[in-house]
mmCIF file of C-alpha atoms in Angstrom:
data_model
loop_
_atom_site.group_PDB
_atom_site.id
_atom_site.type_symbol
_atom_site.label_atom_id
_atom_site.label_comp_id
_atom_site.label_asym_id
_atom_site.label_seq_id
_atom_site.Cartn_x
_atom_site.Cartn_y
_atom_site.Cartn_z
ATOM 1 C CA LYS W 190 32.294 -8.781 -12.058
ATOM 2 C CA ALA W 191 31.220 -6.322 -14.745
ATOM 3 C CA GLY W 192 27.736 -4.884 -14.474
ATOM 4 C CA VAL W 193 24.999 -4.683 -17.068
ATOM 5 C CA THR W 194 26.248 -2.822 -20.127
ATOM 6 C CA GLN W 195 23.942 -0.974 -22.475
ATOM 7 C CA THR W 196 24.903 0.568 -25.789
ATOM 8 C CA PRO W 197 24.602 3.148 -27.114
ATOM 9 C CA ARG W 198 24.147 5.485 -24.167
ATOM 10 C CA TYR W 199 22.621 8.238 -26.252
ATOM 11 C CA LEU W 200 21.139 8.360 -29.711
ATOM 12 C CA ILE W 201 19.003 10.644 -31.816
ATOM 13 C CA LYS W 202 16.692 9.404 -34.540
ATOM 14 C CA THR W 203 13.967 10.892 -36.692
ATOM 15 C CA ARG W 204 10.370 9.791 -36.993
ATOM 16 C CA GLY W 205 9.897 6.742 -39.163
ATOM 17 C CA GLN W 206 13.390 5.374 -38.613
ATOM 18 C CA GLN W 207 14.171 2.265 -36.638
ATOM 19 C CA VAL W 208 16.581 1.743 -33.774
ATOM 20 C CA THR W 209 18.367 -1.191 -32.168
ATOM 21 C CA LEU W 210 19.588 -1.099 -28.578
ATOM 22 C CA SER W 211 21.953 -3.617 -27.056
ATOM 23 C CA CYS W 212 22.295 -5.057 -23.561
ATOM 24 C CA SER W 213 25.028 -7.296 -22.186
ATOM 25 C CA PRO W 214 23.972 -8.877 -18.884
ATOM 26 C CA ILE W 215 26.129 -9.680 -15.918
ATOM 27 C CA SER W 216 28.186 -12.777 -16.628
ATOM 28 C CA GLY W 217 26.181 -15.875 -15.774
ATOM 29 C CA HIS W 218 22.799 -14.149 -15.856
ATOM 30 C CA ARG W 219 20.465 -15.655 -18.425
ATOM 31 C CA SER W 220 17.393 -13.486 -17.832
ATOM 32 C CA VAL W 221 17.270 -10.063 -19.459
ATOM 33 C CA SER W 222 14.331 -7.706 -19.202
ATOM 34 C CA TRP W 223 13.688 -4.306 -20.763
ATOM 35 C CA TYR W 224 11.870 -1.247 -19.424
ATOM 36 C CA GLN W 225 10.859 2.073 -20.932
ATOM 37 C CA GLN W 226 11.051 5.172 -18.740
ATOM 38 C CA THR W 227 9.272 8.376 -19.744
ATOM 39 C CA PRO W 228 8.193 11.411 -17.706
ATOM 40 C CA GLY W 229 4.556 10.827 -18.597
ATOM 41 C CA GLN W 230 4.176 7.059 -18.291
ATOM 42 C CA GLY W 231 6.934 6.316 -15.805
ATOM 43 C CA LEU W 232 8.646 2.948 -15.860
ATOM 44 C CA GLN W 233 6.942 0.311 -17.947
ATOM 45 C CA PHE W 234 7.910 -3.287 -18.603
ATOM 46 C CA LEU W 235 8.563 -4.139 -22.233
ATOM 47 C CA PHE W 236 9.603 -7.805 -22.273
ATOM 48 C CA GLU W 237 11.802 -10.442 -20.677
ATOM 49 C CA TYR W 238 14.009 -13.043 -22.299
ATOM 50 C CA PHE W 239 15.470 -16.202 -20.866
ATOM 51 C CA SER W 240 17.620 -18.670 -22.779
ATOM 52 C CA GLU W 241 16.764 -16.987 -26.098
ATOM 53 C CA THR W 242 12.998 -17.233 -25.467
ATOM 54 C CA GLN W 243 10.603 -14.422 -24.670
ATOM 55 C CA ARG W 244 8.957 -15.337 -21.366
ATOM 56 C CA ASN W 245 6.917 -12.238 -20.655
ATOM 57 C CA LYS W 246 5.719 -9.297 -22.666
ATOM 58 C CA GLY W 247 4.300 -5.962 -21.612
ATOM 59 C CA ASN W 248 1.573 -3.952 -23.251
ATOM 60 C CA PHE W 249 3.461 -2.348 -26.112
ATOM 61 C CA PRO W 250 2.686 -2.328 -29.841
ATOM 62 C CA GLY W 251 4.319 -4.756 -32.222
ATOM 63 C CA ARG W 252 6.798 -2.072 -33.301
ATOM 64 C CA PHE W 253 8.712 -2.998 -30.165
ATOM 65 C CA SER W 254 10.533 -6.282 -30.445
ATOM 66 C CA GLY W 255 13.504 -8.002 -28.930
ATOM 67 C CA ARG W 256 15.689 -11.019 -29.065
ATOM 68 C CA GLN W 257 18.325 -12.771 -27.047
ATOM 69 C CA PHE W 258 21.421 -14.531 -28.270
ATOM 70 C CA SER W 259 23.047 -17.719 -27.055
ATOM 71 C CA ASN W 260 25.529 -15.699 -24.976
ATOM 72 C CA SER W 261 22.541 -14.032 -23.214
ATOM 73 C CA ARG W 262 23.171 -10.652 -24.810
ATOM 74 C CA SER W 263 19.905 -9.044 -25.806
ATOM 75 C CA GLU W 264 18.781 -6.478 -28.313
ATOM 76 C CA MET W 265 15.577 -4.557 -28.589
ATOM 77 C CA ASN W 266 14.331 -2.960 -31.754
ATOM 78 C CA VAL W 267 11.807 -0.214 -32.305
ATOM 79 C CA SER W 268 10.590 0.247 -35.853
ATOM 80 C CA THR W 269 8.787 3.213 -37.404
ATOM 81 C CA LEU W 270 9.783 5.505 -34.580
ATOM 82 C CA GLU W 271 7.271 7.974 -33.178
ATOM 83 C CA LEU W 272 7.914 11.076 -31.106
ATOM 84 C CA GLY W 273 6.428 9.293 -28.095
ATOM 85 C CA ASP W 274 9.136 6.663 -28.250
ATOM 86 C CA SER W 275 11.600 9.187 -26.863
ATOM 87 C CA ALA W 276 12.593 7.648 -23.557
ATOM 88 C CA LEU W 277 15.250 6.110 -21.414
ATOM 89 C CA TYR W 278 15.384 2.379 -22.140
ATOM 90 C CA LEU W 279 16.638 0.308 -19.252
ATOM 91 C CA CYS W 280 17.866 -3.238 -19.352
ATOM 92 C CA ALA W 281 18.063 -5.501 -16.301
ATOM 93 C CA SER W 282 19.539 -8.939 -15.792
ATOM 94 C CA SER W 283 19.075 -11.608 -13.153
ATOM 95 C CA PRO W 284 20.358 -15.100 -12.440
ATOM 96 C CA ASP W 285 18.616 -18.422 -12.828
ATOM 97 C CA ARG W 286 15.821 -19.480 -10.458
ATOM 98 C CA GLY W 287 18.088 -21.272 -7.977
ATOM 99 C CA LEU W 288 20.176 -18.166 -7.436
ATOM 100 C CA PHE W 289 17.405 -15.619 -7.841
ATOM 101 C CA THR W 290 16.799 -13.441 -4.796
ATOM 102 C CA GLY W 291 14.302 -11.119 -6.426
ATOM 103 C CA GLU W 292 16.813 -8.455 -7.342
ATOM 104 C CA LEU W 293 17.130 -7.205 -10.899
ATOM 105 C CA PHE W 294 20.450 -5.603 -11.835
ATOM 106 C CA PHE W 295 20.012 -2.582 -14.044
ATOM 107 C CA GLY W 296 22.217 -0.974 -16.654
ATOM 108 C CA GLU W 297 22.641 2.792 -17.037
ATOM 109 C CA GLY W 298 20.182 2.914 -19.899
ATOM 110 C CA SER W 299 20.055 4.128 -23.460
ATOM 111 C CA ARG W 300 18.579 7.589 -23.967
ATOM 112 C CA LEU W 301 16.639 7.734 -27.226
ATOM 113 C CA THR W 302 15.475 11.031 -28.645
ATOM 114 C CA VAL W 303 13.124 10.978 -31.621
ATOM 115 C CA LEU W 304 12.895 14.201 -33.633
ATOM 116 C CA ALA P 5 -3.124 -6.716 -12.667
ATOM 117 C CA GLN P 6 -0.975 -5.190 -10.010
ATOM 118 C CA THR P 7 -0.797 -1.480 -9.250
ATOM 119 C CA VAL P 8 1.704 0.454 -7.157
ATOM 120 C CA THR P 9 0.933 3.931 -5.853
ATOM 121 C CA GLN P 10 3.350 6.498 -4.508
ATOM 122 C CA SER P 11 1.413 9.553 -3.381
ATOM 123 C CA GLN P 12 4.396 11.806 -2.613
ATOM 124 C CA PRO P 13 5.952 13.147 -5.843
ATOM 125 C CA GLU P 14 8.562 15.156 -3.937
ATOM 126 C CA MET P 15 9.984 15.196 -0.443
ATOM 127 C CA SER P 16 12.868 16.893 1.285
ATOM 128 C CA VAL P 17 14.701 16.203 4.517
ATOM 129 C CA GLN P 18 17.539 17.795 6.415
ATOM 130 C CA GLU P 19 20.809 15.957 6.530
ATOM 131 C CA ALA P 20 20.983 13.533 9.508
ATOM 132 C CA GLU P 21 17.200 13.548 9.921
ATOM 133 C CA THR P 22 14.760 10.689 9.279
ATOM 134 C CA VAL P 23 12.279 10.544 6.417
ATOM 135 C CA THR P 24 9.560 8.088 5.445
ATOM 136 C CA LEU P 25 8.423 7.453 1.876
ATOM 137 C CA SER P 26 4.987 5.920 1.338
ATOM 138 C CA CYS P 27 3.864 3.205 -1.031
ATOM 139 C CA THR P 28 0.651 1.242 -1.391
ATOM 140 C CA TYR P 29 -0.028 -1.601 -3.768
ATOM 141 C CA ASP P 30 -2.869 -3.711 -4.946
ATOM 142 C CA THR P 31 -2.652 -7.388 -5.822
ATOM 143 C CA SER P 32 -4.534 -10.635 -5.433
ATOM 144 C CA GLU P 33 -1.295 -12.628 -5.390
ATOM 145 C CA ASN P 34 0.055 -14.343 -2.285
ATOM 146 C CA ASN P 35 3.620 -14.898 -3.460
ATOM 147 C CA TYR P 36 5.380 -11.661 -4.304
ATOM 148 C CA TYR P 37 8.301 -9.371 -3.633
ATOM 149 C CA LEU P 38 8.283 -5.689 -2.854
ATOM 150 C CA PHE P 39 11.240 -3.432 -3.509
ATOM 151 C CA TRP P 40 12.516 0.065 -3.121
ATOM 152 C CA TYR P 41 14.855 1.105 -5.900
ATOM 153 C CA LYS P 42 16.868 4.315 -5.994
ATOM 154 C CA GLN P 43 17.675 6.194 -9.202
ATOM 155 C CA PRO P 44 20.230 8.978 -8.701
ATOM 156 C CA PRO P 45 20.905 11.557 -11.412
ATOM 157 C CA SER P 46 23.403 9.120 -12.939
ATOM 158 C CA ARG P 47 20.265 7.154 -13.958
ATOM 159 C CA GLN P 48 21.355 3.682 -12.831
ATOM 160 C CA MET P 49 18.632 1.979 -10.842
ATOM 161 C CA ILE P 50 19.991 0.545 -7.607
ATOM 162 C CA LEU P 51 18.199 -1.784 -5.217
ATOM 163 C CA VAL P 52 17.787 -0.248 -1.775
ATOM 164 C CA ILE P 53 15.814 -2.921 0.026
ATOM 165 C CA ARG P 54 13.721 -6.016 -0.683
ATOM 166 C CA GLN P 55 10.832 -7.646 1.170
ATOM 167 C CA GLU P 56 9.366 -11.080 0.504
ATOM 168 C CA ALA P 57 5.641 -11.138 1.154
ATOM 169 C CA TYR P 58 5.675 -14.347 3.179
ATOM 170 C CA LYS P 59 8.129 -12.870 5.690
ATOM 171 C CA GLN P 60 6.407 -11.016 8.525
ATOM 172 C CA GLN P 61 9.602 -9.413 9.750
ATOM 173 C CA ASN P 62 10.328 -6.020 8.225
ATOM 174 C CA ALA P 63 13.488 -5.866 6.139
ATOM 175 C CA THR P 64 16.355 -3.619 7.176
ATOM 176 C CA GLU P 65 19.556 -2.629 5.375
ATOM 177 C CA ASN P 66 21.770 -0.370 7.447
ATOM 178 C CA ARG P 67 20.034 3.052 7.531
ATOM 179 C CA PHE P 68 17.104 1.804 5.445
ATOM 180 C CA SER P 69 14.128 -0.073 6.823
ATOM 181 C CA VAL P 70 10.603 -0.816 5.704
ATOM 182 C CA ASN P 71 7.231 -0.975 7.381
ATOM 183 C CA PHE P 72 5.437 -3.804 5.583
ATOM 184 C CA GLN P 73 1.737 -3.982 6.374
ATOM 185 C CA LYS P 74 0.492 -6.899 4.266
ATOM 186 C CA ALA P 75 -3.186 -6.648 5.149
ATOM 187 C CA ALA P 76 -3.216 -2.937 4.422
ATOM 188 C CA LYS P 77 -1.040 -3.450 1.324
ATOM 189 C CA SER P 78 1.327 -0.781 2.482
ATOM 190 C CA PHE P 79 5.111 -0.736 2.108
ATOM 191 C CA SER P 80 6.846 2.405 3.384
ATOM 192 C CA LEU P 81 10.575 3.131 3.397
ATOM 193 C CA LYS P 82 12.288 4.816 6.328
ATOM 194 C CA ILE P 83 15.667 6.418 5.818
ATOM 195 C CA SER P 84 17.491 7.237 9.021
ATOM 196 C CA ASP P 85 20.422 9.626 9.366
ATOM 197 C CA SER P 86 19.821 10.973 5.850
ATOM 198 C CA GLN P 87 22.922 11.751 3.818
ATOM 199 C CA LEU P 88 23.436 14.038 0.818
ATOM 200 C CA GLY P 89 24.094 10.955 -1.281
ATOM 201 C CA ASP P 90 20.564 9.763 -0.588
ATOM 202 C CA THR P 91 19.260 12.463 -2.923
ATOM 203 C CA ALA P 92 17.578 10.536 -5.730
ATOM 204 C CA MET P 93 14.292 9.365 -7.186
ATOM 205 C CA TYR P 94 12.930 6.450 -5.181
ATOM 206 C CA PHE P 95 10.666 3.887 -6.782
ATOM 207 C CA CYS P 96 8.506 1.364 -5.032
ATOM 208 C CA ALA P 97 8.106 -1.805 -7.099
ATOM 209 C CA PHE P 98 6.184 -5.092 -7.076
ATOM 210 C CA MET P 99 7.171 -8.453 -8.515
ATOM 211 C CA ARG P 100 4.845 -11.433 -8.700
ATOM 212 C CA GLY P 101 6.615 -14.609 -7.644
ATOM 213 C CA SER P 102 9.778 -14.980 -9.684
ATOM 214 C CA ALA P 103 8.291 -13.480 -12.836
ATOM 215 C CA ARG P 104 11.185 -11.007 -13.367
ATOM 216 C CA GLN P 105 8.611 -8.365 -14.286
ATOM 217 C CA LEU P 106 8.522 -5.283 -12.084
ATOM 218 C CA THR P 107 5.534 -2.981 -11.699
ATOM 219 C CA PHE P 108 6.793 0.404 -10.581
ATOM 220 C CA GLY P 109 5.172 3.267 -8.763
ATOM 221 C CA SER P 110 5.480 6.779 -10.137
ATOM 222 C CA GLY P 111 8.402 7.630 -7.887
ATOM 223 C CA THR P 112 9.241 10.079 -5.100
ATOM 224 C CA GLN P 113 11.997 12.636 -5.661
ATOM 225 C CA LEU P 114 13.868 12.899 -2.370
ATOM 226 C CA THR P 115 16.193 15.820 -1.749
ATOM 227 C CA VAL P 116 18.493 15.818 1.253
ATOM 228 C CA LEU P 117 19.294 19.374 2.310
ATOM 229 C CA PRO P 118 22.622 20.300 3.902
#
């Protein structure tokens, strides 16, 4: 079974631009959540999607948004990039409630650098 | 809101020795999970061990075991027979119920020395 796939792995943007990151969950997993990892703030929850609906949202400004498609693939978008948005963005998937054991399965992340 | 505290930013241990990583948390919830995740230099977060709050028995996974003290809100990880491949950042994490939202500690960088 393929793991969680995130694309792109690395990208460089300039301030003011926008970026879209993609996450393909493990086959059969319908929950996808996103995390931001920075040296200063550590790992912070961004949002979680299930069956194309946002179920939970962390404390991030509206510039951070996401969506989920009918095949459970998810994208997150950051608009008007700031230097502080430079981070590793991690995606994690998990199965439905009946099969959920608490474990989230993480991808390798997308490293965003904002210049 | 939940908080997770890891007070040891860095630790080292000799190969084959035992090391314990500390974690405390704060919550008013009764139904929750606690986790230790490992993030090696390759960056992929990997689950090491999981503990459900309602279970009194401490979880074990091969060389990894936890000491779960619910009243004290403490959740330490013991790694026995440390191996070079255990070198990684270790994160303690909390999940309320089945909310799929993890609250992470700040991490402990563990280095296993040959």
